[in-house]
Amino acid sequence: MKKSSGRRFLLFIFVSILALIFVPSTASLSETSAPYWFHQGSFVEYKAVSYHRIGGGFVFNASGVPVAVTGPNITVVFKVLNITGDIARVRVTLSVSTGNVAVAPVTVLYPTNGTFKPFWNASDVINVTRMPNNITRVVLKSLTVGGEYEIKLSNGWVYDLHGNPYGHTVLWDGFTKNETFALYYGKRVVITEVKIINATLNTYYSSFPKPNLLVHSTHVVAPDGQISFFDAFYSPGYRICLSFIMDPIPDFHAVGIYGFMWTDDRALAIDEKLTKNGKIVNGVWPQGVILANATLGESTTPAVSSPGPSKARYLLPVAVGIAVVAGLVTYRRGR
């Protein structure tokens, strides 16, 4: 073989190696099926603690009556009740609470209506006030709302118990730019950005090493004129949502909760305290309601296999070895 042929062969091997480097692994960021930790009995908990009178709020459809809820602190729990075939039934509960009801109470506003039946505990009521414009204001110690809905495991889409679709669950990733994320009052909401965050993210549950993901959507306009957009952080290794901050949230829409928006102050205070004490802060905290607890251990019947290192990482050293050996053999034959 001539030297020129040997060089062409080496060039072919080199180009092949470059191709292998940029071949995406089978664990694609756009994988939409349920992650390994999502199984019957599993749960995910998020929380936000505010040092202000109002940390956030939402509107809950209580038997056709819109009930506006605000408060300083919130805990959100998703629990998988059962799985039948490709469908999981999930219960979500939102518990709003306060550390000081005199300073930062839980407040409920609803249209004064003779047919409306309060769904909160009477023992939690501090006072009730009739306001102008036919509005009733109730001050509470705490309030819990929620409901059940379904998730299709193969694609992550959320449905209410009547089969109406609302969009992709926020619980795990699998988003692609320009794809439909949610159906908000019948309007299509699109993912505008799936960005890799080269930083470790801290949560109340644990720290998740880099890289992580930021997912962003087009904005939505609620019937009351409120403008918001989906912003959430994800761990691609565990395929779990680390935090979310505001509407649209299909999992909430399926149980009649709209206009959700909440912020957390405690996480920032933790970092500030560490800094004042001269300690190094490792990682950053995401915004919104932050992961606080979860069943991320191995399941006996996982929906998909537990995430592990991609087999693609072994292709490069193997290819390099083959290229070196083949190149040497070719070169020697050509001499």
CSV table of C-alpha atoms in Angstrom, one decimal:
chain,number,residue,atom,x,y,z
A,1,MET,CA,0.0,0.0,0.0
A,2,LYS,CA,1.3,3.5,-0.8
A,3,LYS,CA,1.9,6.1,1.8
A,4,SER,CA,-0.8,8.3,0.3
A,5,SER,CA,-3.3,5.5,0.8
A,6,GLY,CA,-2.2,5.0,4.4
A,7,ARG,CA,-2.7,8.7,5.1
A,8,ARG,CA,-6.2,8.6,3.5
A,9,PHE,CA,-7.0,5.6,5.7
A,10,LEU,CA,-5.7,7.4,8.9
A,11,LEU,CA,-7.8,10.5,7.9
A,12,PHE,CA,-10.9,8.2,7.5
A,13,ILE,CA,-10.3,6.8,11.0
A,14,PHE,CA,-9.8,10.3,12.5
A,15,VAL,CA,-13.1,11.6,10.9
A,16,SER,CA,-14.8,8.5,12.3
A,17,ILE,CA,-13.6,9.2,15.8
A,18,LEU,CA,-14.9,12.8,15.5
A,19,ALA,CA,-18.3,11.4,14.5
A,20,LEU,CA,-18.3,9.1,17.5
A,21,ILE,CA,-17.5,12.0,19.8
A,22,PHE,CA,-20.6,13.9,18.8
A,23,VAL,CA,-23.1,11.0,18.5
A,24,PRO,CA,-25.7,11.6,21.2
A,25,SER,CA,-26.0,8.9,23.8
A,26,THR,CA,-29.1,6.7,24.1
A,27,ALA,CA,-30.0,8.6,27.3
A,28,SER,CA,-31.4,11.6,25.3
A,29,LEU,CA,-32.5,14.8,27.1
A,30,SER,CA,-35.7,14.5,25.1
A,31,GLU,CA,-36.7,11.1,26.6
A,32,THR,CA,-40.3,11.6,27.8
A,33,SER,CA,-41.2,8.3,29.4
A,34,ALA,CA,-41.4,7.9,33.2
A,35,PRO,CA,-38.1,7.8,35.1
A,36,TYR,CA,-37.0,4.8,37.2
A,37,TRP,CA,-38.1,6.3,40.5
A,38,PHE,CA,-41.7,6.9,39.4
A,39,HIS,CA,-43.6,3.8,40.6
A,40,GLN,CA,-46.6,3.0,42.8
A,41,GLY,CA,-46.2,4.4,46.2
A,42,SER,CA,-43.4,6.9,45.3
A,43,PHE,CA,-43.7,10.5,46.2
A,44,VAL,CA,-42.0,13.9,45.6
A,45,GLU,CA,-42.3,16.8,47.9
A,46,TYR,CA,-41.5,20.5,47.3
A,47,LYS,CA,-41.6,23.5,49.6
A,48,ALA,CA,-41.0,27.2,49.8
A,49,VAL,CA,-40.6,29.3,53.0
A,50,SER,CA,-41.1,33.0,52.7
A,51,TYR,CA,-40.0,35.7,55.2
A,52,HIS,CA,-42.6,38.1,53.8
A,53,ARG,CA,-46.4,38.4,54.4
A,54,ILE,CA,-47.1,36.8,51.0
A,55,GLY,CA,-44.8,34.3,49.5
A,56,GLY,CA,-47.2,33.4,46.7
A,57,GLY,CA,-50.6,32.3,45.7
A,58,PHE,CA,-52.9,30.5,43.3
A,59,VAL,CA,-56.6,30.1,42.4
A,60,PHE,CA,-58.5,26.9,43.2
A,61,ASN,CA,-61.7,25.9,41.4
A,62,ALA,CA,-63.9,24.8,44.3
A,63,SER,CA,-66.9,23.2,42.6
A,64,GLY,CA,-67.1,26.0,40.0
A,65,VAL,CA,-66.3,28.8,42.4
A,66,PRO,CA,-62.8,30.5,42.0
A,67,VAL,CA,-61.1,30.7,45.4
A,68,ALA,CA,-57.9,32.9,45.6
A,69,VAL,CA,-55.3,31.6,48.1
A,70,THR,CA,-52.2,33.4,49.4
A,71,GLY,CA,-49.8,32.8,52.2
A,72,PRO,CA,-46.1,32.8,53.2
A,73,ASN,CA,-45.2,29.1,53.1
A,74,ILE,CA,-46.2,26.1,51.0
A,75,THR,CA,-45.6,22.4,50.7
A,76,VAL,CA,-46.5,20.5,47.6
A,77,VAL,CA,-46.7,16.7,47.6
A,78,PHE,CA,-47.1,14.4,44.6
A,79,LYS,CA,-47.9,10.8,45.4
A,80,VAL,CA,-48.3,7.9,42.9
A,81,LEU,CA,-51.5,6.1,44.0
A,82,ASN,CA,-51.4,3.3,41.5
A,83,ILE,CA,-50.3,2.3,38.0
A,84,THR,CA,-52.5,0.4,35.5
A,85,GLY,CA,-50.8,-0.3,32.2
A,86,ASP,CA,-49.5,3.0,30.8
A,87,ILE,CA,-51.5,5.2,33.2
A,88,ALA,CA,-50.5,6.4,36.6
A,89,ARG,CA,-53.0,7.9,39.0
A,90,VAL,CA,-51.4,10.7,41.1
A,91,ARG,CA,-52.6,12.7,44.0
A,92,VAL,CA,-51.3,16.3,44.5
A,93,THR,CA,-51.8,18.3,47.7
A,94,LEU,CA,-50.9,21.9,48.3
A,95,SER,CA,-50.6,22.8,52.0
A,96,VAL,CA,-50.3,26.5,52.7
A,97,SER,CA,-49.2,27.5,56.2
A,98,THR,CA,-47.7,30.3,58.4
A,99,GLY,CA,-45.4,30.6,61.3
A,100,ASN,CA,-47.2,33.7,62.6
A,101,VAL,CA,-50.8,34.1,61.7
A,102,ALA,CA,-51.0,37.6,63.1
A,103,VAL,CA,-48.2,38.9,60.8
A,104,ALA,CA,-48.5,36.6,57.8
A,105,PRO,CA,-51.8,34.7,57.7
A,106,VAL,CA,-53.1,32.3,55.1
A,107,THR,CA,-55.8,34.3,53.2
A,108,VAL,CA,-58.7,33.1,51.1
A,109,LEU,CA,-60.9,35.3,48.9
A,110,TYR,CA,-64.0,34.1,47.1
A,111,PRO,CA,-67.2,35.5,45.6
A,112,THR,CA,-69.9,35.7,48.2
A,113,ASN,CA,-72.3,32.9,47.1
A,114,GLY,CA,-75.1,31.2,49.1
A,115,THR,CA,-74.3,27.9,47.4
A,116,PHE,CA,-70.6,27.9,48.2
A,117,LYS,CA,-69.5,25.5,50.9
A,118,PRO,CA,-66.2,26.1,52.7
A,119,PHE,CA,-63.8,23.2,52.4
A,120,TRP,CA,-61.3,24.2,55.1
A,121,ASN,CA,-61.3,23.2,58.8
A,122,ALA,CA,-63.5,25.4,61.0
A,123,SER,CA,-60.8,25.2,63.7
A,124,ASP,CA,-58.3,26.9,61.3
A,125,VAL,CA,-60.5,30.0,60.8
A,126,ILE,CA,-59.2,33.2,62.5
A,127,ASN,CA,-61.8,35.6,61.1
A,128,VAL,CA,-64.3,36.1,58.2
A,129,THR,CA,-64.9,39.5,56.6
A,130,ARG,CA,-67.4,40.6,54.0
A,131,MET,CA,-65.7,43.0,51.6
A,132,PRO,CA,-67.0,45.3,48.9
A,133,ASN,CA,-67.8,44.0,45.4
A,134,ASN,CA,-69.5,40.9,46.9
A,135,ILE,CA,-66.2,39.3,48.1
A,136,THR,CA,-65.6,37.3,51.3
A,137,ARG,CA,-62.2,37.3,52.9
A,138,VAL,CA,-61.2,34.4,55.3
A,139,VAL,CA,-58.1,34.4,57.4
A,140,LEU,CA,-56.8,30.9,58.2
A,141,LYS,CA,-54.0,29.2,60.1
A,142,SER,CA,-53.5,26.8,57.3
A,143,LEU,CA,-55.2,25.4,54.2
A,144,THR,CA,-54.8,22.2,52.1
A,145,VAL,CA,-56.2,21.8,48.6
A,146,GLY,CA,-55.6,19.3,45.8
A,147,GLY,CA,-57.0,16.4,43.9
A,148,GLU,CA,-56.2,13.4,41.7
A,149,TYR,CA,-55.2,13.2,38.1
A,150,GLU,CA,-53.5,10.8,35.6
A,151,ILE,CA,-50.2,10.7,33.8
A,152,LYS,CA,-49.5,8.7,30.7
A,153,LEU,CA,-46.1,7.0,31.4
A,154,SER,CA,-45.0,6.6,27.8
A,155,ASN,CA,-45.0,10.3,27.0
A,156,GLY,CA,-45.5,12.2,30.3
A,157,TRP,CA,-48.8,13.8,29.4
A,158,VAL,CA,-51.2,14.9,32.1
A,159,TYR,CA,-55.0,14.2,32.0
A,160,ASP,CA,-57.8,15.0,34.4
A,161,LEU,CA,-60.1,12.1,35.5
A,162,HIS,CA,-62.4,12.8,32.6
A,163,GLY,CA,-59.6,12.3,30.0
A,164,ASN,CA,-59.0,16.0,29.2
A,165,PRO,CA,-55.3,16.7,28.3
A,166,TYR,CA,-53.3,19.5,29.9
A,167,GLY,CA,-49.7,19.0,28.9
A,168,HIS,CA,-46.5,17.4,30.0
A,169,THR,CA,-46.0,16.7,33.7
A,170,VAL,CA,-43.5,19.0,35.6
A,171,LEU,CA,-42.2,16.0,37.6
A,172,TRP,CA,-39.6,14.8,35.1
A,173,ASP,CA,-37.8,16.2,32.1
A,174,GLY,CA,-37.9,15.2,28.4
A,175,PHE,CA,-38.6,18.6,26.9
A,176,THR,CA,-37.6,19.7,23.4
A,177,LYS,CA,-37.5,23.2,22.1
A,178,ASN,CA,-40.6,24.3,20.2
A,179,GLU,CA,-42.6,21.3,21.3
A,180,THR,CA,-46.0,21.7,23.0
A,181,PHE,CA,-45.6,21.8,26.8
A,182,ALA,CA,-49.1,22.8,28.0
A,183,LEU,CA,-52.7,23.6,26.8
A,184,TYR,CA,-53.6,26.7,28.9
A,185,TYR,CA,-57.3,27.5,28.6
A,186,GLY,CA,-57.2,25.9,25.2
A,187,LYS,CA,-54.1,27.8,24.0
A,188,ARG,CA,-50.8,26.0,23.1
A,189,VAL,CA,-47.8,26.8,25.3
A,190,VAL,CA,-44.4,26.0,23.7
A,191,ILE,CA,-41.0,25.3,25.2
A,192,THR,CA,-38.7,28.1,24.1
A,193,GLU,CA,-35.5,27.0,25.8
A,194,VAL,CA,-33.8,23.9,27.3
A,195,LYS,CA,-30.6,25.2,28.7
A,196,ILE,CA,-27.7,23.3,30.2
A,197,ILE,CA,-26.7,24.8,33.6
A,198,ASN,CA,-23.0,24.0,34.4
A,199,ALA,CA,-23.5,24.3,38.1
A,200,THR,CA,-24.4,22.1,41.1
A,201,LEU,CA,-27.9,22.9,42.3
A,202,ASN,CA,-28.8,22.7,46.0
A,203,THR,CA,-32.2,21.7,47.3
A,204,TYR,CA,-33.7,20.9,50.7
A,205,TYR,CA,-33.4,17.3,49.8
A,206,SER,CA,-29.8,17.1,48.5
A,207,SER,CA,-27.3,18.7,46.1
A,208,PHE,CA,-27.4,17.6,42.5
A,209,PRO,CA,-24.1,17.8,40.6
A,210,LYS,CA,-23.7,19.6,37.3
A,211,PRO,CA,-24.8,19.6,34.6
A,212,ASN,CA,-28.4,20.5,35.3
A,213,LEU,CA,-31.2,21.9,33.1
A,214,LEU,CA,-33.3,25.0,32.9
A,215,VAL,CA,-36.6,24.7,31.0
A,216,HIS,CA,-38.5,27.9,29.9
A,217,SER,CA,-41.8,28.3,28.0
A,218,THR,CA,-43.7,31.0,26.2
A,219,HIS,CA,-45.7,33.3,28.4
A,220,VAL,CA,-49.4,32.8,29.2
A,221,VAL,CA,-52.1,35.3,30.1
A,222,ALA,CA,-54.6,34.2,32.7
A,223,PRO,CA,-58.3,35.3,32.5
A,224,ASP,CA,-57.5,37.9,35.2
A,225,GLY,CA,-54.7,39.4,33.1
A,226,GLN,CA,-51.8,37.9,35.0
A,227,ILE,CA,-48.8,37.1,32.8
A,228,SER,CA,-46.5,34.2,33.7
A,229,PHE,CA,-44.3,31.5,32.1
A,230,PHE,CA,-43.0,28.1,33.0
A,231,ASP,CA,-39.5,28.1,34.6
A,232,ALA,CA,-38.1,25.0,36.1
A,233,PHE,CA,-34.8,23.3,36.9
A,234,TYR,CA,-34.1,19.6,36.4
A,235,SER,CA,-31.5,17.0,37.2
A,236,PRO,CA,-30.9,15.0,33.9
A,237,GLY,CA,-29.1,12.3,35.9
A,238,TYR,CA,-32.2,11.5,38.1
A,239,ARG,CA,-34.7,13.0,35.6
A,240,ILE,CA,-36.5,14.8,38.4
A,241,CYS,CA,-37.7,18.4,38.8
A,242,LEU,CA,-35.6,20.3,41.3
A,243,SER,CA,-37.8,23.4,41.4
A,244,PHE,CA,-40.6,25.3,39.6
A,245,ILE,CA,-41.8,28.8,40.2
A,246,MET,CA,-45.0,29.7,38.3
A,247,ASP,CA,-47.8,28.8,35.9
A,248,PRO,CA,-48.4,27.1,33.5
A,249,ILE,CA,-48.2,23.8,35.5
A,250,PRO,CA,-50.3,21.0,33.8
A,251,ASP,CA,-50.3,18.8,37.0
A,252,PHE,CA,-52.1,21.6,38.9
A,253,HIS,CA,-54.5,22.5,36.0
A,254,ALA,CA,-55.7,18.9,36.0
A,255,VAL,CA,-57.1,19.4,39.5
A,256,GLY,CA,-58.4,22.9,39.0
A,257,ILE,CA,-55.5,25.0,40.3
A,258,TYR,CA,-54.4,27.9,38.1
A,259,GLY,CA,-52.2,31.1,38.5
A,260,PHE,CA,-49.7,29.4,40.7
A,261,MET,CA,-46.7,31.5,41.7
A,262,TRP,CA,-44.4,31.1,44.8
A,263,THR,CA,-40.9,32.2,45.9
A,264,ASP,CA,-38.6,31.0,48.6
A,265,ASP,CA,-36.5,33.1,51.0
A,266,ARG,CA,-35.0,30.5,53.3
A,267,ALA,CA,-32.6,29.1,50.7
A,268,LEU,CA,-31.1,32.6,50.1
A,269,ALA,CA,-30.7,33.1,53.8
A,270,ILE,CA,-28.8,29.8,54.2
A,271,ASP,CA,-26.2,30.9,51.7
A,272,GLU,CA,-25.9,34.3,53.3
A,273,LYS,CA,-25.4,32.8,56.7
A,274,LEU,CA,-22.7,30.5,55.4
A,275,THR,CA,-20.9,33.4,53.7
A,276,LYS,CA,-21.0,35.5,56.9
A,277,ASN,CA,-19.4,32.7,58.8
A,278,GLY,CA,-16.6,32.5,56.3
A,279,LYS,CA,-17.7,29.2,54.8
A,280,ILE,CA,-17.5,28.4,51.1
A,281,VAL,CA,-20.9,28.1,49.4
A,282,ASN,CA,-20.9,25.1,47.0
A,283,GLY,CA,-23.5,25.2,44.3
A,284,VAL,CA,-26.5,27.5,43.9
A,285,TRP,CA,-30.1,27.3,44.9
A,286,PRO,CA,-32.9,27.3,42.2
A,287,GLN,CA,-35.9,29.6,42.6
A,288,GLY,CA,-39.6,28.8,43.4
A,289,VAL,CA,-40.8,25.8,45.3
A,290,ILE,CA,-37.7,23.6,45.9
A,291,LEU,CA,-37.4,19.8,46.1
A,292,ALA,CA,-37.5,18.8,49.8
A,293,ASN,CA,-38.1,15.0,49.8
A,294,ALA,CA,-38.5,12.2,47.4
A,295,THR,CA,-38.2,8.4,47.0
A,296,LEU,CA,-35.3,8.3,44.6
A,297,GLY,CA,-34.0,4.9,45.7
A,298,GLU,CA,-34.1,1.9,43.4
A,299,SER,CA,-37.5,0.6,42.7
A,300,THR,CA,-38.2,-3.2,42.4
A,301,THR,CA,-40.4,-2.5,39.4
A,302,PRO,CA,-39.0,0.6,37.8
A,303,ALA,CA,-40.8,2.2,34.8
A,304,VAL,CA,-37.4,2.5,33.1
A,305,SER,CA,-33.9,1.5,34.2
A,306,SER,CA,-32.0,3.5,36.7
A,307,PRO,CA,-29.8,6.2,35.0
A,308,GLY,CA,-26.2,5.1,34.7
A,309,PRO,CA,-23.1,6.1,32.7
A,310,SER,CA,-23.8,6.0,28.9
A,311,LYS,CA,-22.1,3.2,27.0
A,312,ALA,CA,-21.1,5.8,24.4
A,313,ARG,CA,-18.4,7.0,26.8
A,314,TYR,CA,-16.5,3.8,26.0
A,315,LEU,CA,-16.6,4.3,22.2
A,316,LEU,CA,-13.9,7.0,22.2
A,317,PRO,CA,-11.1,5.0,23.9
A,318,VAL,CA,-12.0,1.9,21.9
A,319,ALA,CA,-12.0,3.8,18.6
A,320,VAL,CA,-8.7,5.5,19.4
A,321,GLY,CA,-7.1,2.1,20.1
A,322,ILE,CA,-8.4,0.7,16.9
A,323,ALA,CA,-7.2,3.8,15.0
A,324,VAL,CA,-3.7,3.6,16.5
A,325,VAL,CA,-3.3,-0.1,15.7
A,326,ALA,CA,-4.8,0.1,12.2
A,327,GLY,CA,-2.7,3.2,11.5
A,328,LEU,CA,0.5,1.5,12.5
A,329,VAL,CA,-0.3,-1.6,10.5
A,330,THR,CA,-1.2,0.4,7.5
A,331,TYR,CA,1.9,2.6,7.8
A,332,ARG,CA,4.3,-0.3,8.1
A,333,ARG,CA,2.7,-2.1,5.1
A,334,GLY,CA,3.1,1.0,3.1
A,335,ARG,CA,6.8,1.4,3.8
